[in-house]
Short mmCIF file of C-alpha atoms in Angstrom, two decimals:
data_model
loop_
_atom_site.label_atom_id
_atom_site.label_comp_id
_atom_site.label_asym_id
_atom_site.label_seq_id
_atom_site.Cartn_x
_atom_site.Cartn_y
_atom_site.Cartn_z
CA MET A 165 11.81 -2.83 -17.26
CA ALA A 166 9.34 -5.67 -17.74
CA GLY A 167 11.74 -7.29 -20.21
CA LEU A 168 14.53 -7.25 -17.66
CA ASN A 169 12.54 -8.99 -14.96
CA PRO A 170 12.88 -12.51 -16.48
CA PHE A 171 16.65 -12.01 -16.35
CA PHE A 172 16.44 -11.78 -12.57
CA SER A 173 13.82 -14.50 -12.16
CA ARG A 174 15.98 -17.07 -14.00
CA ARG A 175 19.27 -16.16 -12.31
CA PRO A 176 19.67 -16.58 -8.54
CA LEU A 177 22.49 -14.03 -8.52
CA GLY A 178 20.24 -11.27 -9.81
CA TRP A 179 17.55 -12.23 -7.30
CA LEU A 180 20.09 -12.07 -4.47
CA LEU A 181 21.39 -8.72 -5.67
CA ALA A 182 17.85 -7.36 -5.71
CA TRP A 183 17.24 -8.49 -2.14
CA ALA A 184 20.63 -7.10 -1.08
CA TRP A 185 19.78 -3.71 -2.60
CA LEU A 186 16.39 -3.57 -0.88
CA ALA A 187 17.88 -4.69 2.44
CA GLY A 188 20.50 -1.97 2.07
CA LEU A 189 17.77 0.62 1.54
CA VAL A 190 15.98 -0.53 4.69
CA LEU A 191 19.20 -0.38 6.68
CA LEU A 192 19.99 3.05 5.26
CA ALA A 193 16.54 4.34 6.19
CA VAL A 194 16.80 3.00 9.74
CA LEU A 195 20.30 4.40 10.32
CA ALA A 196 19.73 7.72 8.51
CA PRO A 197 19.48 9.90 11.65
CA ALA A 198 22.64 8.35 13.11
CA LEU A 199 24.84 8.59 10.00
CA PRO A 200 27.67 11.16 10.18
CA LEU A 201 26.55 13.15 7.15
CA PRO A 202 28.49 16.42 6.64
CA TYR A 203 25.30 18.34 5.78
CA ALA A 204 21.69 18.08 6.92
CA PRO A 205 19.00 17.41 4.30
CA GLY A 206 17.15 20.40 2.92
CA VAL A 207 19.58 22.96 4.40
CA PRO A 208 20.98 25.10 1.55
CA ASP A 209 24.69 25.83 1.32
CA LEU A 210 24.55 29.16 -0.53
CA ALA A 211 28.30 29.19 -1.03
CA HIS A 212 28.12 26.02 -3.12
CA VAL A 213 24.97 26.16 -5.24
CA ALA A 214 24.71 23.56 -8.03
CA GLU A 215 28.25 22.42 -7.26
CA ALA A 216 29.58 19.26 -8.87
CA PRO A 217 30.60 16.31 -6.66
CA SER A 218 33.60 17.39 -4.63
CA ALA A 219 35.63 15.92 -1.80
CA ILE A 220 37.04 19.33 -0.88
CA THR A 221 33.72 20.80 0.25
CA GLN A 222 32.48 17.36 1.42
CA HIS A 223 29.55 17.49 -0.97
CA TRP A 224 30.35 13.98 -2.11
CA LEU A 225 27.52 13.85 -4.66
CA GLY A 226 27.33 17.60 -5.26
CA THR A 227 24.54 20.06 -4.49
CA ASP A 228 21.30 20.81 -6.29
CA PRO A 229 20.29 24.24 -7.71
CA ARG A 230 19.02 25.22 -4.26
CA GLY A 231 22.36 24.45 -2.62
CA CYS A 232 21.09 21.36 -0.76
CA ASP A 233 23.39 18.36 -0.41
CA VAL A 234 22.42 15.58 -2.81
CA LEU A 235 23.81 12.76 -0.65
CA SER A 236 21.88 13.72 2.49
CA GLY A 237 18.75 14.18 0.37
CA LEU A 238 19.13 10.67 -1.02
CA VAL A 239 19.65 9.15 2.43
CA PHE A 240 16.66 10.83 4.04
CA GLY A 241 14.63 10.43 0.85
CA THR A 242 15.14 6.69 1.30
CA ARG A 243 13.69 7.00 4.79
CA THR A 244 10.66 8.89 3.44
CA ALA A 245 10.09 6.32 0.69
CA LEU A 246 10.25 3.43 3.16
CA LEU A 247 7.98 5.02 5.77
CA LEU A 248 5.43 5.96 3.11
CA THR A 249 5.27 3.13 0.59
CA LEU A 250 5.85 0.02 2.72
CA PRO A 251 2.97 0.64 5.18
CA ALA A 252 0.76 1.71 2.27
CA ALA A 253 1.52 -1.52 0.39
CA LEU A 254 0.84 -3.60 3.52
CA LEU A 255 -2.43 -1.75 4.12
CA ALA A 256 -3.51 -2.32 0.50
CA ALA A 257 -2.64 -6.02 0.79
CA LEU A 258 -4.56 -6.31 4.09
CA LEU A 259 -7.67 -4.59 2.79
CA GLY A 260 -7.52 -6.39 -0.53
CA GLY A 261 -6.98 -9.76 1.11
CA LEU A 262 -9.86 -9.42 3.55
CA THR A 263 -12.38 -7.89 1.15
CA GLY A 264 -11.46 -10.14 -1.77
CA GLY A 265 -11.39 -13.21 0.45
CA ALA A 266 -14.80 -12.43 1.95
CA ALA A 267 -16.35 -11.60 -1.43
CA GLY A 268 -15.05 -14.79 -3.02
CA PHE A 269 -16.12 -17.02 -0.12
CA TRP A 270 -19.62 -15.69 0.61
CA GLY A 271 -20.47 -14.13 -2.74
CA ASN A 272 -23.81 -12.31 -2.49
CA ARG A 273 -25.22 -14.58 0.20
CA LEU A 274 -23.63 -13.10 3.35
CA LEU A 275 -26.19 -12.69 6.13
CA LEU A 276 -25.64 -9.98 8.73
CA GLU A 277 -27.64 -9.76 11.93
CA GLY A 278 -29.97 -6.79 12.16
CA GLY A 279 -28.32 -5.73 15.42
CA PHE A 280 -25.14 -4.90 13.50
CA TRP A 281 -27.12 -2.75 11.09
CA GLY A 282 -28.62 -0.87 14.03
CA LEU A 283 -25.19 -0.38 15.60
CA GLY A 284 -23.88 0.90 12.29
CA ALA A 285 -26.75 3.36 12.06
CA VAL A 286 -25.96 4.67 15.55
CA VAL A 287 -22.28 5.10 14.72
CA LEU A 288 -23.19 6.88 11.48
CA GLY A 289 -25.54 9.21 13.33
CA TRP A 290 -22.85 10.02 15.90
CA SER A 291 -20.36 10.83 13.13
CA LEU A 292 -22.93 13.14 11.50
CA GLY A 293 -23.46 15.07 14.73
CA VAL A 294 -26.86 13.73 15.80
CA PRO A 295 -27.68 14.84 19.39
CA PRO A 296 -26.79 12.24 22.05
CA ILE A 297 -30.40 12.08 23.33
CA ALA A 298 -31.66 11.14 19.87
CA LEU A 299 -28.88 8.55 19.53
CA ALA A 300 -29.79 7.04 22.91
CA ILE A 301 -33.49 6.82 21.98
CA GLY A 302 -32.64 5.27 18.61
CA ALA A 303 -30.23 2.76 20.15
CA GLY A 304 -32.84 1.76 22.73
CA ALA A 305 -35.47 1.28 20.06
CA VAL A 306 -33.13 -0.86 17.96
CA ALA A 307 -32.14 -3.00 20.96
CA THR A 308 -35.79 -3.50 21.96
CA LEU A 309 -36.84 -4.48 18.44
CA TRP A 310 -33.92 -6.89 18.09
CA ALA A 311 -34.69 -8.52 21.47
CA TRP A 312 -38.36 -8.91 20.53
CA CYS A 313 -37.42 -10.56 17.23
CA ARG A 314 -35.09 -12.96 19.03
CA LEU A 315 -37.78 -13.92 21.54
CA ARG A 316 -40.36 -14.45 18.79
CA ARG A 317 -37.82 -16.32 16.66
CA VAL A 318 -38.28 -13.83 13.85
CA PRO A 319 -35.31 -13.90 11.45
CA THR A 320 -33.24 -10.72 11.82
CA ALA A 321 -30.43 -11.50 9.40
CA ILE A 322 -30.33 -9.29 6.32
CA PRO A 323 -28.53 -10.48 3.15
CA ILE A 324 -25.66 -8.36 1.86
CA PRO A 325 -24.56 -8.47 -1.81
CA LEU A 326 -20.94 -8.45 -0.66
CA ASP A 327 -19.41 -9.71 -3.89
CA SER A 328 -21.22 -7.10 -5.98
CA LEU A 329 -20.25 -4.32 -3.57
CA VAL A 330 -16.55 -5.28 -3.57
CA LEU A 331 -16.41 -5.65 -7.35
CA SER A 332 -18.23 -2.35 -7.85
CA ALA A 333 -15.84 -0.53 -5.52
CA ALA A 334 -12.80 -2.12 -7.18
CA THR A 335 -14.11 -1.25 -10.63
CA GLY A 336 -14.74 2.32 -9.52
CA LEU A 337 -11.15 2.65 -8.31
CA ASP A 338 -9.80 1.11 -11.51
CA THR A 339 -11.90 3.40 -13.69
CA VAL A 340 -9.98 6.53 -12.63
CA PRO A 341 -6.17 6.45 -13.03
CA ARG A 342 -4.66 6.24 -9.58
CA LEU A 343 -2.38 9.24 -10.11
CA VAL A 344 -5.34 11.42 -11.11
CA LEU A 345 -7.43 10.15 -8.18
CA VAL A 346 -4.66 10.80 -5.65
CA LEU A 347 -3.96 14.23 -7.13
CA VAL A 348 -7.62 15.20 -6.79
CA LEU A 349 -7.76 14.03 -3.18
CA VAL A 350 -4.41 15.56 -2.21
CA ALA A 351 -5.28 18.89 -3.80
CA ARG A 352 -8.00 19.40 -1.19
CA GLY A 353 -5.39 19.97 1.51
CA GLY A 354 -1.96 19.09 2.84
CA PHE A 355 -1.26 15.60 4.13
CA SER A 356 1.16 14.36 6.73
CA LEU A 357 3.37 11.35 6.06
CA ILE A 358 0.88 9.06 7.82
CA GLY A 359 -2.11 10.63 6.09
CA LEU A 360 -0.59 10.29 2.64
CA GLY A 361 0.36 6.69 3.37
CA LEU A 362 -3.22 5.91 4.37
CA LEU A 363 -4.49 7.58 1.22
CA LEU A 364 -2.15 5.55 -0.98
CA GLY A 365 -3.13 2.33 0.76
CA LEU A 366 -6.86 3.04 0.54
CA THR A 367 -6.60 3.67 -3.20
CA SER A 368 -4.45 0.60 -3.96
CA TRP A 369 -6.42 -2.35 -2.57
CA ALA A 370 -8.45 -3.13 -5.71
CA GLY A 371 -5.76 -5.18 -7.46
CA PRO A 372 -4.98 -7.46 -4.48
CA ALA A 373 -8.72 -7.87 -3.83
CA ARG A 374 -9.34 -9.15 -7.36
CA LEU A 375 -6.48 -11.66 -7.10
CA VAL A 376 -7.56 -13.01 -3.71
CA ARG A 377 -11.22 -13.18 -4.79
CA ALA A 378 -10.33 -15.19 -7.89
CA ARG A 379 -8.25 -17.59 -5.80
CA MET A 380 -11.00 -17.92 -3.18
CA LEU A 381 -13.54 -18.95 -5.82
CA ALA A 382 -11.39 -22.04 -6.43
CA VAL A 383 -10.44 -22.64 -2.77
CA ARG A 384 -14.00 -22.66 -1.42
CA ALA A 385 -14.85 -25.70 -3.56
CA LEU A 386 -11.83 -27.78 -2.46
CA PRO A 387 -12.43 -30.97 -0.43
CA PHE A 388 -10.76 -29.77 2.77
CA VAL A 389 -13.12 -26.77 2.94
CA GLU A 390 -16.12 -29.04 2.48
CA ALA A 391 -14.72 -31.33 5.18
CA ALA A 392 -14.39 -28.38 7.57
CA ARG A 393 -18.04 -27.49 6.95
CA ALA A 394 -19.09 -31.11 7.48
CA SER A 395 -17.31 -31.17 10.84
CA GLY A 396 -19.74 -28.57 12.15
CA LEU A 397 -17.56 -25.47 12.10
CA SER A 398 -19.26 -22.16 11.50
CA GLU A 399 -18.86 -20.43 8.16
CA ALA A 400 -16.75 -17.71 9.75
CA ARG A 401 -14.29 -20.24 11.22
CA VAL A 402 -14.09 -22.15 7.96
CA TRP A 403 -13.34 -18.90 6.14
CA TRP A 404 -10.76 -17.61 8.62
CA HIS A 405 -8.90 -20.78 9.57
CA HIS A 406 -9.11 -22.89 6.41
CA ALA A 407 -10.04 -21.01 3.23
CA LEU A 408 -8.45 -17.58 3.72
CA PRO A 409 -4.83 -18.73 4.34
CA HIS A 410 -4.85 -20.54 1.00
CA ALA A 411 -6.58 -17.71 -0.85
CA LEU A 412 -3.98 -15.16 0.30
CA ARG A 413 -1.16 -16.78 -1.68
CA PRO A 414 -1.53 -14.38 -4.65
CA LEU A 415 -0.43 -11.59 -2.32
CA GLN A 416 3.11 -12.95 -2.64
CA THR A 417 3.02 -11.56 -6.15
CA ALA A 418 0.77 -8.58 -5.55
CA LEU A 419 2.73 -7.09 -2.64
CA PRO A 420 6.07 -6.49 -4.44
CA LEU A 421 4.26 -5.17 -7.51
CA SER A 422 2.17 -2.86 -5.35
CA LEU A 423 5.30 -1.63 -3.59
CA ALA A 424 6.98 -0.86 -6.92
CA GLY A 425 3.93 1.04 -8.12
CA LEU A 426 3.72 3.02 -4.89
CA LEU A 427 7.41 3.95 -5.12
CA ALA A 428 6.81 5.36 -8.58
CA LEU A 429 3.60 7.09 -7.48
CA GLU A 430 5.20 8.69 -4.42
CA SER A 431 8.10 9.98 -6.49
CA THR A 432 5.70 11.38 -9.09
CA LEU A 433 3.70 13.21 -6.43
CA SER A 434 6.87 14.67 -4.92
CA PHE A 435 8.10 15.63 -8.40
CA LEU A 436 4.84 17.53 -8.97
CA GLY A 437 5.15 19.19 -5.57
CA VAL A 438 1.97 17.78 -4.02
CA GLY A 439 1.29 15.46 -1.11
CA LEU A 440 4.17 15.91 1.29
CA ALA A 441 5.34 19.17 2.84
CA PRO A 442 8.21 20.93 1.01
CA ASP A 443 10.59 20.32 3.92
CA VAL A 444 10.19 16.51 3.72
CA PRO A 445 13.09 15.12 1.63
CA SER A 446 12.20 12.71 -1.15
CA TRP A 447 13.67 11.41 -4.38
CA GLY A 448 10.94 13.01 -6.47
CA GLN A 449 11.61 16.37 -4.84
CA GLN A 450 15.27 16.10 -5.82
CA LEU A 451 14.34 15.28 -9.40
CA ALA A 452 12.07 18.33 -9.49
CA ALA A 453 14.79 20.61 -8.12
CA ALA A 454 17.14 19.55 -10.92
CA ARG A 455 14.80 21.17 -13.47
CA GLN A 456 15.92 24.62 -12.33
CA GLN A 457 19.43 24.06 -13.69
CA PRO A 458 19.59 21.17 -16.18
CA GLN A 459 23.37 21.39 -16.57
CA ALA A 460 23.72 20.17 -12.97
CA TRP A 461 23.35 16.58 -14.15
CA TRP A 462 24.40 15.06 -10.82
CA ALA A 463 21.33 16.50 -9.10
CA PHE A 464 19.13 14.45 -11.46
CA VAL A 465 21.20 11.37 -12.24
CA PHE A 466 21.79 10.10 -8.70
CA PRO A 467 18.13 10.22 -7.54
CA ALA A 468 17.02 8.76 -10.87
CA ILE A 469 19.47 5.87 -10.56
CA ILE A 470 18.48 4.96 -7.00
CA LEU A 471 14.78 5.16 -7.90
CA PHE A 472 15.22 3.04 -11.03
CA ILE A 473 17.24 0.34 -9.25
CA SER A 474 14.77 0.27 -6.36
CA ILE A 475 11.76 -0.26 -8.65
CA LEU A 476 13.67 -2.81 -10.73
CA SER A 477 14.74 -4.72 -7.61
CA THR A 478 11.20 -4.73 -6.24
CA ASN A 479 9.95 -6.21 -9.50
CA ALA A 480 12.81 -8.71 -9.49
CA ILE A 481 11.82 -10.30 -6.17
CA THR A 482 8.27 -10.91 -7.42
CA PRO A 483 7.56 -14.66 -7.62
CA ASN A 484 7.04 -16.11 -11.07
CA ARG A 485 3.56 -14.99 -12.08
CA THR A 486 3.21 -17.79 -14.62
CA SER A 487 3.62 -20.58 -12.09
CA ARG A 488 0.53 -22.46 -10.93
CA PRO A 489 -0.36 -22.11 -7.22
CA THR A 490 -0.01 -25.21 -5.11
#
């Protein structure tokens, strides 16, 4: 697949076809509930089990070994893939962009006011079930101490090794294969569509964070950033309004690649029968059902084709990774 990507990147027609395919998938997912499909997804037709594609019974792409219509499964599987992987990829890009951008800009010299540490301690205590009276006493003590330090002009800012923390967390996520990590977390209990999407996003931010951090290390030394500092702007405003927009450019490459990886991961989880509920249609679930009767080739070929073209198209729209950023 990697060898085919340059074919698309050098030929505008292939790039347009990839975008047309992905736009068609989005349109199909949006219109899925309104389409006049002869059969509902996941509802077995016991009179036509593992039936080949037929216009007579209106199973246009046949049925799987459970008797479910392949076409309706593909349509609603597209909806599941879109609702799961696209928000997860956006969440991973958002978390990676913010954490990588902050780590690259401030390094290990970020100073955080002590009041924020006290507020964080109160929130942590509340989440752990500390009695409200104890929380109120602790919050009052923290507020009094912070006010006294401010009146006495005692420094209350505490340095945070932000860069080391982000790199350590990213390295920890990269150490364990993502499929194994997600399987371990999913095995602890069932997940809804939103819950699984959050899990995929929270385990996929390391790659975008590394890219944005590397870009930020170069951006923070550029003349326009130094000019913004010299004009008297705070470090937070310089980071948010000037440095971060330029450092986020690698996400143009990371987002499509992350989406392709999440498509493959979601299909693998569904193929293994974990993550989503059994009644949620997905392409991986269709591929798994085809194992029960291998001679029903149509139950495997059509989901495999749509999954392969989707991943290939997502890789095809990725900007040229060898080009230098401007």
